[in-house]
Tab-separated table of C-alpha atoms in Angstrom:
chain	number	residue	atom	x	y	z
A	1	UNK	CA	-1.743	-28.266	-8.420
A	2	UNK	CA	1.213	-27.470	-6.181
A	3	UNK	CA	0.653	-25.246	-3.174
A	4	UNK	CA	2.129	-21.741	-3.016
A	5	UNK	CA	-0.424	-20.341	-0.559
A	6	UNK	CA	0.433	-20.874	3.053
A	7	UNK	CA	0.391	-19.544	6.572
A	8	UNK	CA	4.057	-19.460	7.566
A	9	UNK	CA	4.719	-17.837	10.924
A	10	UNK	CA	7.729	-15.490	10.544
A	11	UNK	CA	8.429	-15.783	14.280
A	12	UNK	CA	9.814	-19.261	13.760
A	13	UNK	CA	9.461	-19.931	10.015
A	14	UNK	CA	6.962	-22.721	10.763
A	15	UNK	CA	4.449	-23.551	8.030
A	16	UNK	CA	1.118	-23.719	9.848
A	17	UNK	CA	-1.226	-24.438	6.957
A	18	UNK	CA	-1.094	-24.773	3.170
A	19	UNK	CA	-3.697	-24.113	0.488
A	20	UNK	CA	-3.790	-25.539	-3.028
A	21	UNK	CA	-3.620	-23.251	-6.010
A	22	UNK	CA	-6.964	-23.293	-7.798
A	23	UNK	CA	-7.425	-25.244	-11.008
A	24	UNK	CA	-7.940	-23.660	-14.409
A	25	UNK	CA	-11.545	-24.882	-14.299
A	26	UNK	CA	-12.121	-23.250	-10.907
A	27	UNK	CA	-10.709	-19.991	-12.243
A	28	UNK	CA	-13.050	-20.105	-15.231
A	29	UNK	CA	-16.003	-20.636	-12.889
A	30	UNK	CA	-14.887	-17.672	-10.753
A	31	UNK	CA	-14.606	-15.337	-13.744
A	32	UNK	CA	-17.990	-16.469	-15.022
A	33	UNK	CA	-19.583	-15.884	-11.609
A	34	UNK	CA	-18.041	-12.412	-11.349
A	35	UNK	CA	-19.215	-11.510	-14.852
A	36	UNK	CA	-22.735	-12.753	-14.180
A	37	UNK	CA	-22.856	-10.941	-10.839
A	38	UNK	CA	-21.851	-7.717	-12.573
A	39	UNK	CA	-25.036	-7.696	-14.657
A	40	UNK	CA	-27.133	-7.368	-11.487
A	41	UNK	CA	-24.690	-5.514	-9.189
A	42	UNK	CA	-24.370	-2.664	-11.684
A	43	UNK	CA	-28.151	-2.219	-11.498
A	44	UNK	CA	-28.192	-2.288	-7.703
A	45	UNK	CA	-28.965	1.158	-6.351
A	46	UNK	CA	-26.241	3.313	-4.864
A	47	UNK	CA	-28.127	3.242	-1.574
A	48	UNK	CA	-28.055	-0.571	-1.517
A	49	UNK	CA	-24.380	-0.717	-2.417
A	50	UNK	CA	-23.650	1.798	0.331
A	51	UNK	CA	-25.589	-0.341	2.793
A	52	UNK	CA	-23.362	-3.321	1.958
A	53	UNK	CA	-20.205	-1.223	2.400
A	54	UNK	CA	-21.391	0.067	5.778
A	55	UNK	CA	-22.055	-3.497	6.887
A	56	UNK	CA	-18.561	-4.507	5.736
A	57	UNK	CA	-17.129	-1.723	7.913
A	58	UNK	CA	-19.232	-2.855	10.864
A	59	UNK	CA	-18.153	-6.484	10.520
A	60	UNK	CA	-14.467	-5.592	10.287
A	61	UNK	CA	-14.850	-3.481	13.417
A	62	UNK	CA	-16.621	-6.248	15.292
A	63	UNK	CA	-14.089	-8.921	14.306
A	64	UNK	CA	-10.933	-6.840	14.663
A	65	UNK	CA	-9.337	-8.993	17.369
A	66	UNK	CA	-9.580	-12.169	15.314
A	67	UNK	CA	-8.515	-10.396	12.133
A	68	UNK	CA	-5.455	-8.883	13.823
A	69	UNK	CA	-4.431	-12.285	15.180
A	70	UNK	CA	-4.626	-13.778	11.687
A	71	UNK	CA	-2.126	-11.350	10.186
A	72	UNK	CA	0.113	-11.496	13.254
A	73	UNK	CA	0.642	-15.160	12.404
A	74	UNK	CA	0.661	-14.700	8.633
A	75	UNK	CA	3.125	-11.840	8.257
A	76	UNK	CA	4.270	-10.815	11.725
A	77	UNK	CA	2.318	-7.575	12.224
A	78	UNK	CA	1.798	-6.803	15.884
A	79	UNK	CA	-1.836	-7.055	16.938
A	80	UNK	CA	-1.644	-3.403	18.013
A	81	UNK	CA	-0.756	-2.337	14.486
A	82	UNK	CA	-3.201	-4.891	13.114
A	83	UNK	CA	-6.024	-3.238	15.030
A	84	UNK	CA	-4.922	0.159	13.696
A	85	UNK	CA	-5.074	-1.296	10.195
A	86	UNK	CA	-8.662	-2.343	10.839
A	87	UNK	CA	-9.406	1.275	11.798
A	88	UNK	CA	-8.267	2.299	8.302
A	89	UNK	CA	-10.424	-0.383	6.688
A	90	UNK	CA	-13.497	0.760	8.605
A	91	UNK	CA	-12.801	4.371	7.634
A	92	UNK	CA	-12.377	3.561	3.922
A	93	UNK	CA	-15.534	1.485	3.538
A	94	UNK	CA	-17.495	4.077	5.517
A	95	UNK	CA	-16.105	6.938	3.424
A	96	UNK	CA	-17.232	5.420	0.145
A	97	UNK	CA	-20.577	4.401	1.627
A	98	UNK	CA	-21.156	7.975	2.810
A	99	UNK	CA	-19.809	9.793	-0.253
A	100	UNK	CA	-20.191	7.301	-3.090
A	101	UNK	CA	-23.454	8.701	-4.398
A	102	UNK	CA	-22.145	12.258	-4.663
A	103	UNK	CA	-18.801	11.123	-6.116
A	104	UNK	CA	-20.576	9.051	-8.777
A	105	UNK	CA	-23.214	11.665	-9.618
A	106	UNK	CA	-23.578	12.858	-13.190
A	107	UNK	CA	-21.575	16.016	-13.924
A	108	UNK	CA	-23.382	18.548	-16.160
A	109	UNK	CA	-21.424	19.865	-19.150
A	110	UNK	CA	-21.971	23.248	-20.745
A	111	UNK	CA	-22.876	22.707	-24.380
A	112	UNK	CA	-25.061	23.998	-27.197
A	113	UNK	CA	-27.889	22.311	-29.094
A	114	UNK	CA	-28.751	19.897	-26.329
A	115	UNK	CA	-27.926	18.775	-22.813
A	116	UNK	CA	-24.915	16.757	-21.775
A	117	UNK	CA	-23.583	15.094	-18.662
A	118	UNK	CA	-20.496	13.098	-17.831
A	119	UNK	CA	-21.608	9.789	-16.355
A	120	UNK	CA	-19.557	7.370	-14.277
A	121	UNK	CA	-20.546	3.927	-15.491
A	122	UNK	CA	-19.025	0.738	-13.999
A	123	UNK	CA	-16.633	-1.195	-16.242
A	124	UNK	CA	-17.206	-4.792	-15.168
A	125	UNK	CA	-14.935	-7.377	-13.565
A	126	UNK	CA	-11.786	-5.834	-12.031
A	127	UNK	CA	-8.772	-7.840	-10.856
A	128	UNK	CA	-6.888	-6.799	-7.735
A	129	UNK	CA	-3.342	-8.091	-7.178
A	130	UNK	CA	-2.540	-7.165	-3.603
A	131	UNK	CA	0.548	-7.327	-1.319
A	132	UNK	CA	1.156	-8.790	2.102
A	133	UNK	CA	2.338	-5.723	4.047
A	134	UNK	CA	-1.160	-4.360	4.796
A	135	UNK	CA	-3.341	-7.404	4.081
A	136	UNK	CA	-6.701	-5.759	4.822
A	137	UNK	CA	-6.014	-2.068	4.198
A	138	UNK	CA	-4.596	-2.524	0.702
A	139	UNK	CA	-7.615	-4.571	-0.339
A	140	UNK	CA	-10.026	-2.047	1.177
A	141	UNK	CA	-8.294	0.785	-0.656
A	142	UNK	CA	-8.894	-0.999	-3.949
A	143	UNK	CA	-12.166	-2.816	-3.322
A	144	UNK	CA	-14.322	-0.231	-1.537
A	145	UNK	CA	-14.463	2.344	-4.376
A	146	UNK	CA	-14.458	-0.365	-7.048
A	147	UNK	CA	-17.491	-2.091	-5.522
A	148	UNK	CA	-19.271	1.166	-4.760
A	149	UNK	CA	-18.919	2.129	-8.428
A	150	UNK	CA	-20.806	-1.048	-9.404
A	151	UNK	CA	-17.947	-3.282	-10.519
A	152	UNK	CA	-17.265	-6.807	-9.313
A	153	UNK	CA	-13.887	-7.860	-7.905
A	154	UNK	CA	-11.508	-10.776	-8.281
A	155	UNK	CA	-8.775	-10.746	-5.616
A	156	UNK	CA	-5.390	-12.366	-6.100
A	157	UNK	CA	-3.654	-11.784	-2.775
A	158	UNK	CA	-0.096	-12.545	-1.714
A	159	UNK	CA	0.765	-16.185	-1.138
A	160	UNK	CA	1.327	-15.679	2.586
A	161	UNK	CA	-2.090	-14.019	3.091
A	162	UNK	CA	-4.216	-17.086	2.495
A	163	UNK	CA	-6.352	-16.792	5.622
A	164	UNK	CA	-6.803	-13.027	5.675
A	165	UNK	CA	-7.802	-12.917	2.012
A	166	UNK	CA	-10.445	-15.581	2.567
A	167	UNK	CA	-11.781	-13.733	5.603
A	168	UNK	CA	-12.230	-10.606	3.465
A	169	UNK	CA	-14.383	-12.558	1.007
A	170	UNK	CA	-16.398	-14.029	3.870
A	171	UNK	CA	-17.011	-10.630	5.468
A	172	UNK	CA	-18.126	-9.023	2.200
A	173	UNK	CA	-20.486	-11.945	1.656
A	174	UNK	CA	-21.814	-11.672	5.214
A	175	UNK	CA	-22.441	-7.974	4.551
A	176	UNK	CA	-24.924	-8.869	1.824
A	177	UNK	CA	-22.890	-8.758	-1.381
A	178	UNK	CA	-24.279	-11.377	-3.793
A	179	UNK	CA	-22.155	-14.364	-4.801
A	180	UNK	CA	-19.605	-13.335	-7.415
A	181	UNK	CA	-19.428	-9.676	-6.437
A	182	UNK	CA	-16.164	-10.275	-4.525
A	183	UNK	CA	-14.156	-13.465	-4.971
A	184	UNK	CA	-10.871	-14.448	-3.351
A	185	UNK	CA	-8.699	-16.531	-5.662
A	186	UNK	CA	-5.841	-18.847	-4.803
A	187	UNK	CA	-4.509	-18.094	-8.248
A	188	UNK	CA	-1.092	-18.708	-9.766
A	189	UNK	CA	0.981	-16.061	-11.528
A	190	UNK	CA	-0.010	-17.721	-14.795
A	191	UNK	CA	-3.637	-17.243	-13.858
A	192	UNK	CA	-3.085	-13.473	-13.739
A	193	UNK	CA	-2.183	-13.594	-17.416
A	194	UNK	CA	-5.262	-15.738	-18.095
A	195	UNK	CA	-7.508	-13.205	-16.406
A	196	UNK	CA	-5.987	-10.211	-18.176
A	197	UNK	CA	-6.401	-11.958	-21.517
A	198	UNK	CA	-10.072	-12.675	-20.764
A	199	UNK	CA	-12.425	-10.121	-22.384
A	200	UNK	CA	-14.712	-10.256	-19.354
A	201	UNK	CA	-11.990	-8.761	-17.120
A	202	UNK	CA	-11.869	-5.009	-17.689
A	203	UNK	CA	-8.990	-3.810	-15.560
A	204	UNK	CA	-6.373	-4.508	-12.905
A	205	UNK	CA	-5.110	-2.745	-9.799
A	206	UNK	CA	-1.740	-3.901	-8.484
A	207	UNK	CA	0.072	-2.852	-5.355
A	208	UNK	CA	3.486	-4.454	-5.066
A	209	UNK	CA	7.034	-4.435	-6.319
A	210	UNK	CA	8.263	-2.550	-9.338
A	211	UNK	CA	9.097	-5.867	-11.033
A	212	UNK	CA	5.584	-7.215	-10.490
A	213	UNK	CA	4.126	-3.953	-11.736
A	214	UNK	CA	6.138	-4.058	-14.951
A	215	UNK	CA	5.063	-7.638	-15.649
A	216	UNK	CA	1.377	-7.066	-15.008
A	217	UNK	CA	1.340	-3.722	-16.834
A	218	UNK	CA	2.938	-5.318	-19.905
A	219	UNK	CA	0.273	-8.030	-20.045
A	220	UNK	CA	-2.522	-5.554	-19.337
A	221	UNK	CA	-1.225	-3.176	-21.988
A	222	UNK	CA	-1.016	-5.915	-24.585
A	223	UNK	CA	-4.671	-6.668	-23.856
A	224	UNK	CA	-5.737	-3.003	-23.578
A	225	UNK	CA	-6.904	-3.285	-19.971
A	226	UNK	CA	-7.143	-0.306	-17.631
A	227	UNK	CA	-4.305	-0.469	-15.103
A	228	UNK	CA	-3.574	1.149	-11.755
A	229	UNK	CA	-0.140	0.602	-10.208
A	230	UNK	CA	1.128	1.469	-6.733
A	231	UNK	CA	4.716	0.277	-6.562
A	232	UNK	CA	7.806	0.991	-4.496
A	233	UNK	CA	9.233	4.124	-2.971
A	234	UNK	CA	12.383	5.640	-1.518
A	235	UNK	CA	10.524	8.479	0.127
A	236	UNK	CA	12.640	11.487	1.134
A	237	UNK	CA	12.247	12.817	4.663
A	238	UNK	CA	13.995	16.182	4.844
A	239	UNK	CA	14.834	17.903	8.136
A	240	UNK	CA	15.952	21.441	7.314
A	241	UNK	CA	16.190	22.576	10.927
A	242	UNK	CA	14.823	21.683	14.331
A	243	UNK	CA	14.645	23.170	17.799
A	244	UNK	CA	14.827	19.681	19.318
A	245	UNK	CA	17.060	17.087	17.637
A	246	UNK	CA	15.997	14.321	20.013
A	247	UNK	CA	12.309	14.890	19.325
A	248	UNK	CA	12.939	15.039	15.564
A	249	UNK	CA	14.820	11.750	15.746
A	250	UNK	CA	12.028	10.169	17.782
A	251	UNK	CA	9.439	11.210	15.171
A	252	UNK	CA	11.590	9.976	12.289
A	253	UNK	CA	12.269	6.674	14.035
A	254	UNK	CA	8.599	6.034	14.775
A	255	UNK	CA	7.790	6.546	11.120
A	256	UNK	CA	10.636	4.324	9.928
A	257	UNK	CA	9.802	1.461	12.274
A	258	UNK	CA	6.076	1.481	11.526
A	259	UNK	CA	5.106	-1.975	10.216
A	260	UNK	CA	8.765	-2.897	10.792
A	261	UNK	CA	9.683	-0.602	7.912
A	262	UNK	CA	7.581	-2.569	5.425
A	263	UNK	CA	5.609	0.279	3.890
A	264	UNK	CA	5.952	1.887	0.474
A	265	UNK	CA	5.712	5.316	2.100
A	266	UNK	CA	8.299	4.721	4.824
A	267	UNK	CA	10.874	7.494	5.211
A	268	UNK	CA	13.581	5.543	3.404
A	269	UNK	CA	15.918	8.478	2.754
A	270	UNK	CA	16.289	10.650	5.837
A	271	UNK	CA	18.014	13.850	4.683
A	272	UNK	CA	19.399	16.087	7.430
A	273	UNK	CA	21.231	19.418	7.366
A	274	UNK	CA	24.889	18.938	8.217
A	275	UNK	CA	24.855	21.234	11.274
A	276	UNK	CA	22.584	18.787	13.130
A	277	UNK	CA	23.569	15.592	11.299
A	278	UNK	CA	25.959	14.085	13.869
A	279	UNK	CA	23.636	14.722	16.805
A	280	UNK	CA	20.702	13.341	14.837
A	281	UNK	CA	22.530	10.132	13.877
A	282	UNK	CA	23.699	9.627	17.464
A	283	UNK	CA	20.118	9.957	18.707
A	284	UNK	CA	18.816	7.531	16.070
A	285	UNK	CA	21.456	5.000	17.100
A	286	UNK	CA	20.567	5.462	20.750
A	287	UNK	CA	16.881	4.863	20.070
A	288	UNK	CA	17.565	1.844	17.843
A	289	UNK	CA	19.629	0.167	20.537
A	290	UNK	CA	16.774	0.372	23.052
A	291	UNK	CA	14.539	-1.840	20.911
A	292	UNK	CA	14.232	-5.567	21.541
A	293	UNK	CA	12.574	-8.401	19.615
A	294	UNK	CA	8.947	-8.917	20.571
A	295	UNK	CA	6.007	-11.227	20.025
A	296	UNK	CA	3.503	-9.844	17.478
A	297	UNK	CA	0.671	-11.565	19.328
A	298	UNK	CA	1.583	-9.848	22.618
A	299	UNK	CA	3.225	-6.511	21.774
A	300	UNK	CA	4.926	-4.280	24.321
A	301	UNK	CA	6.489	-0.837	24.021
A	302	UNK	CA	10.039	-0.616	22.673
A	303	UNK	CA	9.829	-3.752	20.527
A	304	UNK	CA	10.372	-4.668	16.925
A	305	UNK	CA	8.778	-7.632	15.190
A	306	UNK	CA	9.725	-10.080	12.446
A	307	UNK	CA	9.594	-9.144	8.804
A	308	UNK	CA	6.915	-10.829	6.736
A	309	UNK	CA	9.026	-13.865	5.884
A	310	UNK	CA	12.467	-15.375	6.190
A	311	UNK	CA	13.030	-14.623	2.489
A	312	UNK	CA	12.240	-10.943	3.029
A	313	UNK	CA	14.631	-10.750	5.975
A	314	UNK	CA	17.421	-12.464	4.031
A	315	UNK	CA	16.917	-10.065	1.122
A	316	UNK	CA	17.195	-7.052	3.417
A	317	UNK	CA	20.290	-8.510	5.085
A	318	UNK	CA	21.981	-8.885	1.688
A	319	UNK	CA	21.067	-5.312	0.736
A	320	UNK	CA	22.607	-3.858	3.907
A	321	UNK	CA	25.749	-5.956	3.517
A	322	UNK	CA	26.058	-4.758	-0.078
A	323	UNK	CA	25.715	-1.132	1.038
A	324	UNK	CA	28.532	-1.622	3.554
A	325	UNK	CA	30.701	-3.198	0.855
A	326	UNK	CA	30.035	-0.127	-1.284
A	327	UNK	CA	31.281	2.162	1.491
A	328	UNK	CA	28.378	2.744	3.867
A	329	UNK	CA	28.711	2.680	7.657
A	330	UNK	CA	26.429	0.421	9.683
A	331	UNK	CA	26.231	2.109	13.088
A	332	UNK	CA	24.033	-0.432	14.835
A	333	UNK	CA	21.663	-3.328	14.213
A	334	UNK	CA	21.486	-5.227	10.982
A	335	UNK	CA	21.568	-8.662	12.639
A	336	UNK	CA	19.504	-11.432	11.057
A	337	UNK	CA	18.258	-13.909	13.666
A	338	UNK	CA	18.600	-17.646	13.147
A	339	UNK	CA	15.535	-19.553	11.995
A	340	UNK	CA	13.132	-16.609	11.864
A	341	UNK	CA	12.450	-13.315	10.108
A	342	UNK	CA	13.672	-11.028	12.905
A	343	UNK	CA	16.121	-8.384	11.702
A	344	UNK	CA	17.387	-5.916	14.262
A	345	UNK	CA	16.712	-2.260	13.432
A	346	UNK	CA	19.677	-0.661	11.716
A	347	UNK	CA	21.075	2.829	11.238
A	348	UNK	CA	23.173	3.373	8.108
A	349	UNK	CA	25.053	6.420	6.838
A	350	UNK	CA	27.454	7.050	4.009
A	351	UNK	CA	25.721	5.076	1.266
A	352	UNK	CA	27.538	6.456	-1.788
A	353	UNK	CA	25.307	8.672	-3.883
A	354	UNK	CA	24.817	7.015	-7.255
A	355	UNK	CA	25.645	3.498	-6.024
A	356	UNK	CA	23.372	0.511	-6.555
A	357	UNK	CA	22.374	0.573	-2.885
A	358	UNK	CA	21.539	4.274	-3.069
A	359	UNK	CA	18.807	3.610	-5.614
A	360	UNK	CA	17.392	0.473	-3.981
A	361	UNK	CA	14.368	0.331	-1.712
A	362	UNK	CA	15.218	-1.137	1.711
A	363	UNK	CA	11.912	-2.748	2.710
A	364	UNK	CA	12.506	-3.149	6.399
A	365	UNK	CA	13.763	-1.451	9.596
A	366	UNK	CA	16.788	0.337	8.130
A	367	UNK	CA	17.225	4.077	8.645
A	368	UNK	CA	19.346	5.553	5.831
A	369	UNK	CA	20.560	9.019	6.815
A	370	UNK	CA	22.239	11.534	4.491
A	371	UNK	CA	23.861	14.900	5.350
A	372	UNK	CA	23.332	17.930	3.104
A	373	UNK	CA	24.733	21.442	3.199
A	374	UNK	CA	21.898	23.368	1.578
A	375	UNK	CA	18.264	23.313	0.536
A	376	UNK	CA	19.387	22.850	-3.065
A	377	UNK	CA	21.420	19.781	-2.161
A	378	UNK	CA	18.500	18.345	-0.179
A	379	UNK	CA	16.161	18.806	-3.133
A	380	UNK	CA	18.654	17.268	-5.565
A	381	UNK	CA	19.202	14.230	-3.343
A	382	UNK	CA	15.469	13.777	-2.755
A	383	UNK	CA	14.699	13.856	-6.477
A	384	UNK	CA	17.642	11.668	-7.484
A	385	UNK	CA	15.459	8.592	-7.267
A	386	UNK	CA	13.794	6.194	-9.650
A	387	UNK	CA	10.700	6.438	-7.469
A	388	UNK	CA	8.296	9.233	-6.633
A	389	UNK	CA	5.670	8.145	-4.130
A	390	UNK	CA	5.617	10.293	-0.984
A	391	UNK	CA	7.820	12.377	1.243
A	392	UNK	CA	7.997	15.036	3.930
A	393	UNK	CA	9.835	18.277	4.694
A	394	UNK	CA	10.342	19.676	8.200
A	395	UNK	CA	11.298	23.150	9.370
A	396	UNK	CA	10.385	25.543	12.159
A	397	UNK	CA	9.878	28.018	9.314
A	398	UNK	CA	6.779	26.740	7.526
A	399	UNK	CA	7.380	28.912	4.468
A	400	UNK	CA	10.870	27.461	4.111
A	401	UNK	CA	9.516	23.920	4.333
A	402	UNK	CA	6.788	24.686	1.789
A	403	UNK	CA	9.338	26.206	-0.596
A	404	UNK	CA	11.424	23.037	-0.526
A	405	UNK	CA	8.414	20.703	-0.599
A	406	UNK	CA	7.166	22.471	-3.716
A	407	UNK	CA	10.242	21.221	-5.585
A	408	UNK	CA	10.021	17.541	-4.597
A	409	UNK	CA	8.869	15.261	-7.442
A	410	UNK	CA	6.467	12.828	-5.794
A	411	UNK	CA	2.776	12.006	-5.934
A	412	UNK	CA	2.384	13.039	-2.287
A	413	UNK	CA	4.413	15.529	-0.271
A	414	UNK	CA	3.908	16.703	3.314
A	415	UNK	CA	5.035	19.649	5.395
A	416	UNK	CA	5.844	19.210	9.080
A	417	UNK	CA	4.142	15.807	9.362
A	418	UNK	CA	5.602	12.409	8.396
A	419	UNK	CA	2.480	11.414	6.474
A	420	UNK	CA	-1.138	12.544	6.466
A	421	UNK	CA	-3.680	9.753	6.516
A	422	UNK	CA	-7.353	9.648	5.681
A	423	UNK	CA	-9.746	7.921	3.305
A	424	UNK	CA	-10.475	11.303	1.728
A	425	UNK	CA	-6.830	11.863	0.657
A	426	UNK	CA	-5.791	10.509	-2.772
A	427	UNK	CA	-2.808	8.139	-2.706
A	428	UNK	CA	-0.362	7.413	-5.526
A	429	UNK	CA	2.948	8.230	-7.138
A	430	UNK	CA	4.939	9.102	-10.230
A	431	UNK	CA	8.038	7.711	-11.982
A	432	UNK	CA	8.658	4.059	-11.072
A	433	UNK	CA	6.227	4.297	-8.157
A	434	UNK	CA	3.412	3.721	-10.632
A	435	UNK	CA	0.398	5.644	-11.853
A	436	UNK	CA	-3.236	6.202	-10.985
A	437	UNK	CA	-4.728	7.261	-7.665
A	438	UNK	CA	-6.484	5.411	-4.872
A	439	UNK	CA	-8.687	6.814	-2.109
A	440	UNK	CA	-10.521	10.113	-1.965
A	441	UNK	CA	-12.636	11.432	-4.820
A	442	UNK	CA	-10.062	10.336	-7.399
A	443	UNK	CA	-10.043	6.711	-6.271
A	444	UNK	CA	-13.590	6.009	-7.398
A	445	UNK	CA	-12.870	7.297	-10.924
A	446	UNK	CA	-10.173	4.750	-11.771
A	447	UNK	CA	-12.466	1.895	-12.771
A	448	UNK	CA	-15.435	3.653	-14.324
A	449	UNK	CA	-16.320	4.569	-17.873
A	450	UNK	CA	-16.416	8.353	-17.976
A	451	UNK	CA	-19.215	8.366	-20.506
A	452	UNK	CA	-20.415	11.483	-22.316
A	453	UNK	CA	-24.217	11.347	-22.389
A	454	UNK	CA	-25.757	13.846	-24.795
A	455	UNK	CA	-29.432	14.496	-25.537
A	456	UNK	CA	-30.271	16.777	-28.464
A	457	UNK	CA	-32.805	19.551	-28.068
A	458	UNK	CA	-36.170	18.975	-29.683
A	459	UNK	CA	-36.544	20.761	-33.016
């Protein structure tokens, strides 16, 4: 079959290596192996599963340099940020290894005439459709609790993550997981439908675009498969007041440029009170203009890196140009380099509220800044979104920030921090950002059968 899996370096758009899409017969063998592995993996003790997860964490830690280099070439992430991503992977696998047994323990239920518990029983084969922006972390977020719960995993990763996805399978195998417990697939989009129509596949977790989520959810729904979706976001980042505009701008900029702006939880709508708006914008422009293009494999301070692909950079460039046509002001940046995926960090104001651009997600290094005159206006602007993933509210008056944050309609909201991180913190959104929760105690419940187990009293 034709190849759609490749390593294509976004620094220069060079295709380094290609991989063939698997055949229908190979897919059938993979599903069969995963289903057969489930029959034994589900009976493996929690202690043994935890031992495998701890070994996975150890192997990721030991191989971090190589793993970071792989994704630097695949999707342009600097090796510094790649190493930080490995930290998250290690934390997630360790968290579920340490806490899996207690999170999966039977929960007693008060009842009469007998005894009852709520059990957490594994479902079977679970499909993961994962994105390119955090090639290891996104998979860990899905796979660690799913495997700990006793399920087996089929991974369909992004087409540009062909090497990193295969390395994940190799590491999980090296950690002691039996063949079929975790399988990387070079599957086509049509193969996703095949898997969701297969009775042996019990559910799907997708992290990606809203469009991809709608397509997969429709197929999963038609086949009555459990679905978890983590989709896009236009996260509000509200600054109600500040004692130091420059420091507030520095914090906001660092958040926006993380992973070159390619994160669902980036601060995509920066909402600032009008009394500090002009100074804040000027500081953001000043910071943006100090950044220069850098090499992901050899990162230095004050650099930005290519987007994941030339296509992604061209899409972002079109979005910014459309916003300007609709009336926005591009203060700096917004230059697409020739023959690569570098896009200079941009600062944009004046995107008309209610316009097409206003509702779009800019998946890249573009700071959209909006002035507001009141808390009420900030809340209205923040909630006037088709998405509802994360967000943050800042104020020197914590009670004021909490009051505003309490009215923001998102799955995650933060006060006086851009975003809290930790394997113990559930992650997910509402509205078009999807449904279900990953990480923390909730994450391990997504792909289990919450089974009522009742034993009658002896008469």
